[in-house]
N, CA, C and O atoms as a GROMACS GRO file, in nm:
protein
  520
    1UNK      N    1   0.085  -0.118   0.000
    1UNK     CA    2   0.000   0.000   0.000
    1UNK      C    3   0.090   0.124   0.000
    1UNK      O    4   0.182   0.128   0.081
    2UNK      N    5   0.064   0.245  -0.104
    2UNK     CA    6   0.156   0.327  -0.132
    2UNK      C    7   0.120   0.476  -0.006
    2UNK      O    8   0.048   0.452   0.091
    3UNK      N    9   0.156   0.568  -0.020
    3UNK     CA   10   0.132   0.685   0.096
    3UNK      C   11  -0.048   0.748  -0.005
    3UNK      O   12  -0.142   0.798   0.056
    4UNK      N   13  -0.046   0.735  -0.089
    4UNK     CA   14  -0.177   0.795  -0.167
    4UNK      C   15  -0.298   0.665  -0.115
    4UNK      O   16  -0.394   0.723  -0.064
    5UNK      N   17  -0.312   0.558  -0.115
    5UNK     CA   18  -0.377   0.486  -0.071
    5UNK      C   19  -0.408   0.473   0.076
    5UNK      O   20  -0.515   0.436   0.126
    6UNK      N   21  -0.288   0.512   0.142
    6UNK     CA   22  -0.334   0.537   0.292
    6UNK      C   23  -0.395   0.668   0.316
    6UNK      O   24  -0.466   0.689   0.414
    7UNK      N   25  -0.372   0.743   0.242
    7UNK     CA   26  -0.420   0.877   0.272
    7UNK      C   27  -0.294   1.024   0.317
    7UNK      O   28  -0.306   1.146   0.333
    8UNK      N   29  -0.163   0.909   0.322
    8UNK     CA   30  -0.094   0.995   0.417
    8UNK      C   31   0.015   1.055   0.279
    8UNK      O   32   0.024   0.991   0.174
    9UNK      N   33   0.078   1.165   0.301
    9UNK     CA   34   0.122   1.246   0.159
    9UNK      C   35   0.258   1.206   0.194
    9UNK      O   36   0.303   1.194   0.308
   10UNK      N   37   0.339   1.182   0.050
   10UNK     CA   38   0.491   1.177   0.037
   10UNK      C   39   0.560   1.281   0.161
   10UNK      O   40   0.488   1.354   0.229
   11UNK      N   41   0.695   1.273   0.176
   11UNK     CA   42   0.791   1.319   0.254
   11UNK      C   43   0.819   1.486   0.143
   11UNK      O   44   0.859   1.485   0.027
   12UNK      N   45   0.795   1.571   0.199
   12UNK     CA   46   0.903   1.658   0.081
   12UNK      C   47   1.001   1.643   0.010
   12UNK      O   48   1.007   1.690  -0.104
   13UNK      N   49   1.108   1.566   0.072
   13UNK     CA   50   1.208   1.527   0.044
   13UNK      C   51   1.235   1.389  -0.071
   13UNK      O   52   1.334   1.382  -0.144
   14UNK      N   53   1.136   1.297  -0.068
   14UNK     CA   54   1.120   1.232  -0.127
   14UNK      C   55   1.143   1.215  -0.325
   14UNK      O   56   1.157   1.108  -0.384
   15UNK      N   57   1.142   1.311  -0.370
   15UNK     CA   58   1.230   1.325  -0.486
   15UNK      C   59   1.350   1.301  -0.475
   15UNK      O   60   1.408   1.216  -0.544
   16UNK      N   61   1.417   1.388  -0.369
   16UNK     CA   62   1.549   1.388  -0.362
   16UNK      C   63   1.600   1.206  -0.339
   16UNK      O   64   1.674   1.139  -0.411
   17UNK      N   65   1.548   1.179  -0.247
   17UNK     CA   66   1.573   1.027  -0.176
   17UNK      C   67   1.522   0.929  -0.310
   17UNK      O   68   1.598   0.845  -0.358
   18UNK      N   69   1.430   0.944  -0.345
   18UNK     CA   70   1.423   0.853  -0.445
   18UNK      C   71   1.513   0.853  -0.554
   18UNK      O   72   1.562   0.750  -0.597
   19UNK      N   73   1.542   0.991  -0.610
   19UNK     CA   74   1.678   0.998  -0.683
   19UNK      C   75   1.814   0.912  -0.680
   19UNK      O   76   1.876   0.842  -0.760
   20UNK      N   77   1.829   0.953  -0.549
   20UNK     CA   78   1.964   0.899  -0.496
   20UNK      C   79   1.958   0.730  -0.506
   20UNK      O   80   2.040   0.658  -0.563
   21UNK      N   81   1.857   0.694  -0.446
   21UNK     CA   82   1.812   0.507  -0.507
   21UNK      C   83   1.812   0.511  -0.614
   21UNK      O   84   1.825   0.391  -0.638
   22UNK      N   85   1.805   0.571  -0.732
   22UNK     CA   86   1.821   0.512  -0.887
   22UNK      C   87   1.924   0.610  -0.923
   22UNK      O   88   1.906   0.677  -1.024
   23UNK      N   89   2.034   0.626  -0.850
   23UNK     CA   90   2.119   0.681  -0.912
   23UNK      C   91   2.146   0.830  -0.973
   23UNK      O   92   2.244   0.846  -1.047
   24UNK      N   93   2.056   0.944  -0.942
   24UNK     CA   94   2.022   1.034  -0.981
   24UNK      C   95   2.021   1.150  -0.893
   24UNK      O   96   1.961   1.163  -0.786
   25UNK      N   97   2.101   1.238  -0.956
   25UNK     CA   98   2.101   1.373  -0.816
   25UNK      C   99   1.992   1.418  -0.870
   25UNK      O  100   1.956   1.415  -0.988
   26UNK      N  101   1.909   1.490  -0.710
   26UNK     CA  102   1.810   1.572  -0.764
   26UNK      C  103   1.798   1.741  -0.706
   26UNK      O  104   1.802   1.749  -0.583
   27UNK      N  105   1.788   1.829  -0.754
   27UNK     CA  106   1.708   1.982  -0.660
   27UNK      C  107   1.594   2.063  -0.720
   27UNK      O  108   1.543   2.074  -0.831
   28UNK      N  109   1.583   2.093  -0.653
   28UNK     CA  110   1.451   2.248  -0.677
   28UNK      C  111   1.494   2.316  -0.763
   28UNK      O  112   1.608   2.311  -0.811
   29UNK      N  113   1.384   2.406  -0.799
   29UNK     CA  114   1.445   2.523  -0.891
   29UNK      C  115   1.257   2.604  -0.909
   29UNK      O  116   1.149   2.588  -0.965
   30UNK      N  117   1.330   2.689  -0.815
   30UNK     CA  118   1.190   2.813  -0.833
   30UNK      C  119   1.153   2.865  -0.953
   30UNK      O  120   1.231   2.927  -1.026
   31UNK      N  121   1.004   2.836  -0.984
   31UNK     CA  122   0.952   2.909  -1.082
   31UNK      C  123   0.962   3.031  -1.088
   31UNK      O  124   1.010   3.069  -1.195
   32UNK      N  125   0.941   3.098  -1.027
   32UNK     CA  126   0.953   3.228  -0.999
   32UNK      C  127   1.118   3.297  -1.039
   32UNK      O  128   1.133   3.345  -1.152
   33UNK      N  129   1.218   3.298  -0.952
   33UNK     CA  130   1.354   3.338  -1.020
   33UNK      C  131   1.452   3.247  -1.030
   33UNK      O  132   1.568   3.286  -1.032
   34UNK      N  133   1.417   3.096  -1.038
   34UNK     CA  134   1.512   3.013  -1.099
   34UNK      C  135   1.620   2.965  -1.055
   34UNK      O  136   1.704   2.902  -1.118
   35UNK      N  137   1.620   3.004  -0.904
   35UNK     CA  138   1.700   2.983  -0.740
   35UNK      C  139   1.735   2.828  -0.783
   35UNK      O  140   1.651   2.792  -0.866
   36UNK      N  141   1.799   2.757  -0.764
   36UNK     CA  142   1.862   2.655  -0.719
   36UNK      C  143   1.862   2.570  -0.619
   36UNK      O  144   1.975   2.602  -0.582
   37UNK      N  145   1.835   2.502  -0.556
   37UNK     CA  146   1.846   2.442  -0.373
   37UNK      C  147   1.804   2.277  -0.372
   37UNK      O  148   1.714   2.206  -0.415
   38UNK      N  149   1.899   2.266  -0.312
   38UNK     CA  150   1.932   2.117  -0.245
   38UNK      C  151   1.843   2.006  -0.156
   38UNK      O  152   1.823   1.886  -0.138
   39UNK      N  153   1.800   2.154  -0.113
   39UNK     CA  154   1.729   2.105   0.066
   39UNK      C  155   1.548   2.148   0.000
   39UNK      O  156   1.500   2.246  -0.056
   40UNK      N  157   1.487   2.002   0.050
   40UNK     CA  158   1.356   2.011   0.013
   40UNK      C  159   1.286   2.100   0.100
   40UNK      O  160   1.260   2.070   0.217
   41UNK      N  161   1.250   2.219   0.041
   41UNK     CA  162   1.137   2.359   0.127
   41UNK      C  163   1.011   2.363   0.017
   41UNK      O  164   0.993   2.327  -0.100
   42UNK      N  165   0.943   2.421   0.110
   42UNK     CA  166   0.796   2.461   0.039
   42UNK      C  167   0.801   2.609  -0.042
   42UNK      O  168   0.706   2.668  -0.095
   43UNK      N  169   0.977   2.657  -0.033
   43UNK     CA  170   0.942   2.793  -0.074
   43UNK      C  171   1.127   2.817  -0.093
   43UNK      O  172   1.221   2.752  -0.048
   44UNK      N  173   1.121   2.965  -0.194
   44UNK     CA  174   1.301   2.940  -0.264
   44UNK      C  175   1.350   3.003  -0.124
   44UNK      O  176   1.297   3.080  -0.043
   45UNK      N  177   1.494   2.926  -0.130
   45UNK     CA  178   1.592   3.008  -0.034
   45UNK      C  179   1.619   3.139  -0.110
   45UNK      O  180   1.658   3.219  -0.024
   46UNK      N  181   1.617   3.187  -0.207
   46UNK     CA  182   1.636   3.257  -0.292
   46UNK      C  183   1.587   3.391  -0.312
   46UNK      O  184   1.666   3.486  -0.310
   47UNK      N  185   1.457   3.407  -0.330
   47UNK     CA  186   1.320   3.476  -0.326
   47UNK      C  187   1.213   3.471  -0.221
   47UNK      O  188   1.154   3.577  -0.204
   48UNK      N  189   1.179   3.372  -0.151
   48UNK     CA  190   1.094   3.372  -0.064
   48UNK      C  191   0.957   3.327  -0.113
   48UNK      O  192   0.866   3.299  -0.034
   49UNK      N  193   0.942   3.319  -0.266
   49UNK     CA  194   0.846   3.302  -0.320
   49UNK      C  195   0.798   3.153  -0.284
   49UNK      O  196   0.876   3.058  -0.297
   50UNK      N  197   0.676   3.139  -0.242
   50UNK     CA  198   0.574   2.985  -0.230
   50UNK      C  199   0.550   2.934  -0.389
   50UNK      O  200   0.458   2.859  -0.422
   51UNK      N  201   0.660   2.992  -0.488
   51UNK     CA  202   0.620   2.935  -0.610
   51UNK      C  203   0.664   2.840  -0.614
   51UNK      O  204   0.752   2.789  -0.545
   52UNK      N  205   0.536   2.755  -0.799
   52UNK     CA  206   0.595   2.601  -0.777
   52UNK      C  207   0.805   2.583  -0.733
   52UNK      O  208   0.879   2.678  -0.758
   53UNK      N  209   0.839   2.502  -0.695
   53UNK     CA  210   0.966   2.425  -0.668
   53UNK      C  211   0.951   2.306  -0.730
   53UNK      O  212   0.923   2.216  -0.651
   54UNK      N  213   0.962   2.264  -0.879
   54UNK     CA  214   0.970   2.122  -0.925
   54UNK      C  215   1.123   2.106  -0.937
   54UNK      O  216   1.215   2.182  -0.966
   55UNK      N  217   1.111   1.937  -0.891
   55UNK     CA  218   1.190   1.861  -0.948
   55UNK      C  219   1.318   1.858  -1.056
   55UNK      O  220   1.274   1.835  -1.169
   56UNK      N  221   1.466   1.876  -1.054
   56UNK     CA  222   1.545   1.898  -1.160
   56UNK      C  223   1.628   1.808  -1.165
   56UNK      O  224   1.699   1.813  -1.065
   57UNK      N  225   1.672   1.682  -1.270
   57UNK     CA  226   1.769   1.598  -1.272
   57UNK      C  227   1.893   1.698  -1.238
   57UNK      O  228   1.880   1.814  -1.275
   58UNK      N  229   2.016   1.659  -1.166
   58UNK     CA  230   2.142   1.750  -1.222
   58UNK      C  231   2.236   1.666  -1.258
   58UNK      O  232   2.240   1.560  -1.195
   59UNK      N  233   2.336   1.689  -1.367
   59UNK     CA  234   2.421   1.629  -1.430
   59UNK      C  235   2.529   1.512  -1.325
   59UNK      O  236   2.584   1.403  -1.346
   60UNK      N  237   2.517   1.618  -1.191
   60UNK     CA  238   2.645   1.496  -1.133
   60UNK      C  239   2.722   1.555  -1.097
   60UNK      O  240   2.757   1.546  -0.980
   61UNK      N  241   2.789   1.654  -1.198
   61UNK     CA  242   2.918   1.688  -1.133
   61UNK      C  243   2.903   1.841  -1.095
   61UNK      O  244   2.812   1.920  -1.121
   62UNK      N  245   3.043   1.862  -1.012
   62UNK     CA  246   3.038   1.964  -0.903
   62UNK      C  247   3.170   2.004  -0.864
   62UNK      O  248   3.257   1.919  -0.884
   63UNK      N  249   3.205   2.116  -0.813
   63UNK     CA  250   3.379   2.148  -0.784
   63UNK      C  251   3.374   2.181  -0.596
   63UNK      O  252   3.318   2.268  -0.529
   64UNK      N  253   3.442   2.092  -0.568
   64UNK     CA  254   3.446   2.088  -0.388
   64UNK      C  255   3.523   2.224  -0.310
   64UNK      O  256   3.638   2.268  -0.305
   65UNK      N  257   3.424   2.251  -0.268
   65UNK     CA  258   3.397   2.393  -0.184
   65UNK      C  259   3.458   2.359  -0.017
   65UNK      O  260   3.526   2.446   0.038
   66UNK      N  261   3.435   2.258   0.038
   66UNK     CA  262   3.528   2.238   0.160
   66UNK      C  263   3.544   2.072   0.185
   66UNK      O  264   3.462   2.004   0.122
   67UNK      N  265   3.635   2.003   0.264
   67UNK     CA  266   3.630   1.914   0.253
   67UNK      C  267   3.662   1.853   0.453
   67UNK      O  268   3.725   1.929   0.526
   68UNK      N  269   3.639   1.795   0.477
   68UNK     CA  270   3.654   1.730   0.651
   68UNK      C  271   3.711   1.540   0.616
   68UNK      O  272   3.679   1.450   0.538
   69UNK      N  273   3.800   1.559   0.719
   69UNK     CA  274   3.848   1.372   0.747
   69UNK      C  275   3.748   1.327   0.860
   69UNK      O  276   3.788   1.360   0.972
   70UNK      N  277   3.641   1.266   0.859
   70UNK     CA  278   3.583   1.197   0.984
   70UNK      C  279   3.684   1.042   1.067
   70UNK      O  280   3.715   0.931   1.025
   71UNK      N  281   3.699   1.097   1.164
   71UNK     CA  282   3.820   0.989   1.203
   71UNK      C  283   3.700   0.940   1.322
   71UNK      O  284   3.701   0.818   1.343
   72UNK      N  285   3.613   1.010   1.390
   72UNK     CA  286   3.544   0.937   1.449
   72UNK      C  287   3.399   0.970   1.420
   72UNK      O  288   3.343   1.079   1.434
   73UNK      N  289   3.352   0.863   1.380
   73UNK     CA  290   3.174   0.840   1.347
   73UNK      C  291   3.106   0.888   1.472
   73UNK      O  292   3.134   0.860   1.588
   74UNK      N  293   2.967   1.000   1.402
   74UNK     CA  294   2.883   1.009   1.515
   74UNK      C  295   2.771   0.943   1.581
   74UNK      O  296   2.703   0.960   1.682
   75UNK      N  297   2.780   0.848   1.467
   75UNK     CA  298   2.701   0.700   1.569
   75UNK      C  299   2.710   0.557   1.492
   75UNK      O  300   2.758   0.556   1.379
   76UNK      N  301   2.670   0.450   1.545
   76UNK     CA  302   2.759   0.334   1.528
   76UNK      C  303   2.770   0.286   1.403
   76UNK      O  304   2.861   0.228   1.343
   77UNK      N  305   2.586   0.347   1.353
   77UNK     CA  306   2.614   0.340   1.156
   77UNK      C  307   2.644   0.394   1.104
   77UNK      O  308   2.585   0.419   0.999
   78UNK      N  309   2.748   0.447   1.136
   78UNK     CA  310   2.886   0.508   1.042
   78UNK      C  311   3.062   0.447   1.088
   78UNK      O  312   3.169   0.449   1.029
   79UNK      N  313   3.027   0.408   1.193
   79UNK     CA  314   3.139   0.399   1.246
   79UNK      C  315   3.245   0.257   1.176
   79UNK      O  316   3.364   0.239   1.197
   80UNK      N  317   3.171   0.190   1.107
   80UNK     CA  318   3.240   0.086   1.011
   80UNK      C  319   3.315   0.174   0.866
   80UNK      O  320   3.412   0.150   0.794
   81UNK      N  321   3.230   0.267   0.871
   81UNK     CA  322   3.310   0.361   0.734
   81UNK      C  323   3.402   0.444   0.761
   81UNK      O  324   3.445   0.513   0.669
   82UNK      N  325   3.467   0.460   0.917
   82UNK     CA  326   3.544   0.575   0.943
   82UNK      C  327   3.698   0.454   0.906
   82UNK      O  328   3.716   0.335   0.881
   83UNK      N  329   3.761   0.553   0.921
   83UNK     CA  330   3.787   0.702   0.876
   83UNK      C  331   3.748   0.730   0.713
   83UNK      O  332   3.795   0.682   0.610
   84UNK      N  333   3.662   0.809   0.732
   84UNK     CA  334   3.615   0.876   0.594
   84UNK      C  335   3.585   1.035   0.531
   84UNK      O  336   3.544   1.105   0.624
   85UNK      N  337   3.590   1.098   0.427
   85UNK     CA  338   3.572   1.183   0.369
   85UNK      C  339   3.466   1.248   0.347
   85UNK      O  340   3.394   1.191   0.264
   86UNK      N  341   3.410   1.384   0.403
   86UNK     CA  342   3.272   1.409   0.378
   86UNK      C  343   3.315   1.570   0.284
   86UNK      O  344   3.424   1.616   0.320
   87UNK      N  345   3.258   1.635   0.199
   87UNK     CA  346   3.286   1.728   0.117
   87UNK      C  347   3.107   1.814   0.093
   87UNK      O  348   3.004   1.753   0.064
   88UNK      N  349   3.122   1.977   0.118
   88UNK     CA  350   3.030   2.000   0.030
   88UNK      C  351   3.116   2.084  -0.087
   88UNK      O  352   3.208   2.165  -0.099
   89UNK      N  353   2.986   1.978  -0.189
   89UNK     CA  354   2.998   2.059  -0.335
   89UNK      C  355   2.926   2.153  -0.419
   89UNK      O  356   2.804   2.152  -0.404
   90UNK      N  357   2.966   2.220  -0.488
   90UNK     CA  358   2.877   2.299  -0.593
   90UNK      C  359   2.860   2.236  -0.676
   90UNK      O  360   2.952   2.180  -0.735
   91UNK      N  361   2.716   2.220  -0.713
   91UNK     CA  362   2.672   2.104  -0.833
   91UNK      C  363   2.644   2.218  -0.951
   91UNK      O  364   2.600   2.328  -0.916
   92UNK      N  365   2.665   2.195  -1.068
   92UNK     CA  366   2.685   2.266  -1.179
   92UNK      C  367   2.604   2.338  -1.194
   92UNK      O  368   2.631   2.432  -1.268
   93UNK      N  369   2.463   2.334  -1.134
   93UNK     CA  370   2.381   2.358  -1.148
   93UNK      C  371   2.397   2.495  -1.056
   93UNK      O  372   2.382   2.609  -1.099
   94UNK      N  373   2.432   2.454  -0.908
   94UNK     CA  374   2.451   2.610  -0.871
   94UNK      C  375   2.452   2.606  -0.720
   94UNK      O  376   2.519   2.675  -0.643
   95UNK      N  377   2.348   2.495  -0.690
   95UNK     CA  378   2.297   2.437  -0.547
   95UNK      C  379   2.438   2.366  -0.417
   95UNK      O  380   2.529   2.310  -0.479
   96UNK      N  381   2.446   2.366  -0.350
   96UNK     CA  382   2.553   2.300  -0.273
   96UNK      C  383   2.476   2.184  -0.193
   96UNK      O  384   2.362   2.182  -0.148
   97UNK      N  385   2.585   2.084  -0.190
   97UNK     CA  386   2.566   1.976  -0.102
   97UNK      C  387   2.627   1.909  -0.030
   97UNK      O  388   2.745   1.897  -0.060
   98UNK      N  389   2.580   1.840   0.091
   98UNK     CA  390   2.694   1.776   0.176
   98UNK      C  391   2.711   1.621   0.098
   98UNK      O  392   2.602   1.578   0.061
   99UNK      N  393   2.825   1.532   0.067
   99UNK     CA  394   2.820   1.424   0.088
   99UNK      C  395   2.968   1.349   0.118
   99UNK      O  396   3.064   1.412   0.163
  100UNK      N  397   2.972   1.210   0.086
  100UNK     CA  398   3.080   1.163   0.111
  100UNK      C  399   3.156   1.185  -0.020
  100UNK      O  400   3.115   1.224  -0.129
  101UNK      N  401   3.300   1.142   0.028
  101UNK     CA  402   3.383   1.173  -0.128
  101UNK      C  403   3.491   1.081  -0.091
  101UNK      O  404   3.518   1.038   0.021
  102UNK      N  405   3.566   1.049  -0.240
  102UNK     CA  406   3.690   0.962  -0.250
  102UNK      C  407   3.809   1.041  -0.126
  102UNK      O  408   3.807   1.164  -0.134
  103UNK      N  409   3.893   0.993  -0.032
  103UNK     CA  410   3.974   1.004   0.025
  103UNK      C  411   4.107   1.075  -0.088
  103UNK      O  412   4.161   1.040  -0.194
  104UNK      N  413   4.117   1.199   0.013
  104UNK     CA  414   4.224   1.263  -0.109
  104UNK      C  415   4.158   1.420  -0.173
  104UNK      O  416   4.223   1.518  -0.211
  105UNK      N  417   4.017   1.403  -0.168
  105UNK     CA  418   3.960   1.504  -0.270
  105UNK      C  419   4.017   1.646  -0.248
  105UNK      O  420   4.066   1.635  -0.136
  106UNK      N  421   4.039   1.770  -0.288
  106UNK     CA  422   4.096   1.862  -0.252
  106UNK      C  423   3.992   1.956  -0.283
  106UNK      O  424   3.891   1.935  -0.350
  107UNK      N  425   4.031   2.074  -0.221
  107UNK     CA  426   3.881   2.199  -0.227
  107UNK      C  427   3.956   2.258  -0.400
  107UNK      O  428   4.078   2.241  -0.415
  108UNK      N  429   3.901   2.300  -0.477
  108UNK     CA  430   3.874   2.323  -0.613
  108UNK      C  431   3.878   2.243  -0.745
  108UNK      O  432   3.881   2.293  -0.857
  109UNK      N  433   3.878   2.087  -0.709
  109UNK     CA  434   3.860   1.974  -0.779
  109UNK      C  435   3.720   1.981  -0.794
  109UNK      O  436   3.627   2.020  -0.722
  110UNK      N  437   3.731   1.928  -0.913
  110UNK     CA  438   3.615   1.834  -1.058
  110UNK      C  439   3.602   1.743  -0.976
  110UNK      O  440   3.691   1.670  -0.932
  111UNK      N  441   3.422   1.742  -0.936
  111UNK     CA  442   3.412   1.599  -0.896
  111UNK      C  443   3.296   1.543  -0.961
  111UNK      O  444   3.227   1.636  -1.002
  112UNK      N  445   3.235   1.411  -0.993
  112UNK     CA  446   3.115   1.367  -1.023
  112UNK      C  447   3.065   1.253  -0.900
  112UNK      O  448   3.129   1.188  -0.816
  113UNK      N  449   2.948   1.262  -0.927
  113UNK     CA  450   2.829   1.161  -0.809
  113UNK      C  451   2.846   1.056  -0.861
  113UNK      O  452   2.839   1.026  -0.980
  114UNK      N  453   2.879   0.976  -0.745
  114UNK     CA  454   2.842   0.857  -0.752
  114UNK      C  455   2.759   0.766  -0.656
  114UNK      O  456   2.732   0.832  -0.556
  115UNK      N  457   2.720   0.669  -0.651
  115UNK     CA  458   2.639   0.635  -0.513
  115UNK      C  459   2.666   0.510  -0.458
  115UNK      O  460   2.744   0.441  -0.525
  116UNK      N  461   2.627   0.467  -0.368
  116UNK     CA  462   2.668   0.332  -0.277
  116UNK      C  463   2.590   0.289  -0.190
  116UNK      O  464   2.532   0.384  -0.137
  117UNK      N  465   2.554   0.176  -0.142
  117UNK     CA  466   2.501   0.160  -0.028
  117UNK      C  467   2.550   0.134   0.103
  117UNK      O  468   2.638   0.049   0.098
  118UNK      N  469   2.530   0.172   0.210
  118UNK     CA  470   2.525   0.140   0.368
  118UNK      C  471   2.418   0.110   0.429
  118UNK      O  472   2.318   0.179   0.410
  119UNK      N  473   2.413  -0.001   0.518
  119UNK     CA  474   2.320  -0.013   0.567
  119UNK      C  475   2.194  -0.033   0.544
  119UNK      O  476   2.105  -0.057   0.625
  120UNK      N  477   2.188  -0.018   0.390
  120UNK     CA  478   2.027  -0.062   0.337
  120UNK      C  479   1.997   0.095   0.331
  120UNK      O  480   1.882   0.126   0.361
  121UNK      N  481   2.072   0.184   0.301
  121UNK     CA  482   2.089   0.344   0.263
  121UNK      C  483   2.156   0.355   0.151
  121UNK      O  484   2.269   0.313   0.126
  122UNK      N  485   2.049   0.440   0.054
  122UNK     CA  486   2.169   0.459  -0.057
  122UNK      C  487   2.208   0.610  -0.018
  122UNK      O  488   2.128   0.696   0.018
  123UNK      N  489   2.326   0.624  -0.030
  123UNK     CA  490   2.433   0.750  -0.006
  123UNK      C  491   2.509   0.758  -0.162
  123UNK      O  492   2.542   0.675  -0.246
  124UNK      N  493   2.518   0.931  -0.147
  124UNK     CA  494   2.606   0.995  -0.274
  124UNK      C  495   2.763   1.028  -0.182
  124UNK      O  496   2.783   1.082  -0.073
  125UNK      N  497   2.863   0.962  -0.296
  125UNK     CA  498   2.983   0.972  -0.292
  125UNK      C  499   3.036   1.041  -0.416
  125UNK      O  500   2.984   1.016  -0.525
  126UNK      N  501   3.128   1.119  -0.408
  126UNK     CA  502   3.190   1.200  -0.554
  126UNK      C  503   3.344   1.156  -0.526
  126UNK      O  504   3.414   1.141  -0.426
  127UNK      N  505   3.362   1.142  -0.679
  127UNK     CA  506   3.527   1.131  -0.698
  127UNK      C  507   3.536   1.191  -0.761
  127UNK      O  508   3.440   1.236  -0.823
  128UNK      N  509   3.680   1.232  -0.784
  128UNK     CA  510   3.757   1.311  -0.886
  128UNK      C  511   3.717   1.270  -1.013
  128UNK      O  512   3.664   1.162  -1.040
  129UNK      N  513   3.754   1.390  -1.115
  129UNK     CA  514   3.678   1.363  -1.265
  129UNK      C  515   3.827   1.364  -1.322
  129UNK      O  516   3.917   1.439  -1.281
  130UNK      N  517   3.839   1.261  -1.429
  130UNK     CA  518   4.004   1.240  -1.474
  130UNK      C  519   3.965   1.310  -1.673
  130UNK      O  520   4.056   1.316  -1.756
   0.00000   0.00000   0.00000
């Protein structure tokens, strides 16, 4: 039984998350002035406008804006992946995001999405673009 049959409505976020399970980055993009954003809202970080926010495939790739070594996990389902790499990027598109990245990545590197699973989670990882 899907969330429309129970009565109860999708997650906001739920584009985004479903994306990431088939492999696909996703963000917003205000009708109104064409804002960019990552993070599922009812309204642009941009403008303020309650206009539509649909859905935008983005290509993938992105140039890394800061990067952190996690040497200790903040809880136990992560703690099999430490020590690991977390980076936000600028996705071509314009939007920034947090995710994991190849060990090594440096702040003004080419990177593209890739994804993986943990835990029965699919997660976006970026590596370097050669």
């Amino acid at each position: 039984m899907n969330a429309t049959e129970t009565g109860l409505s999708r997650p906001l976020a739920a584009p985004y998350t479903d994306g990431v399970c088939d492999g696909v980055l996703r963000y917003q993009q205000c009708s109104a002035c064409g804002g960019a954003q990552t993070l599922a809202r009812y309204a642009c970080q941009h403008c303020g406008q309650r206009a539509a926010m649909p859905w935008r495939d983005a290509a993938g790739t992105a140039t890394v804006r800061a990067v952190t070594e996690v040497a200790r996990a903040p809880s136990e389902e992560f703690r099999a992946l430490a020590p690991y790499t977390l980076v936000i990027v600028q996705l071509d598109e314009g939007p920034r995001l947090m995710a994991h990245a190849a060990s090594g990545v440096q702040i003004g590197q080419r990177v593209r999405a890739g994804f993986f699973e943990h835990n029965g989670r699919a997660l976006v990882r970026f590596d370097p673009m050669v």
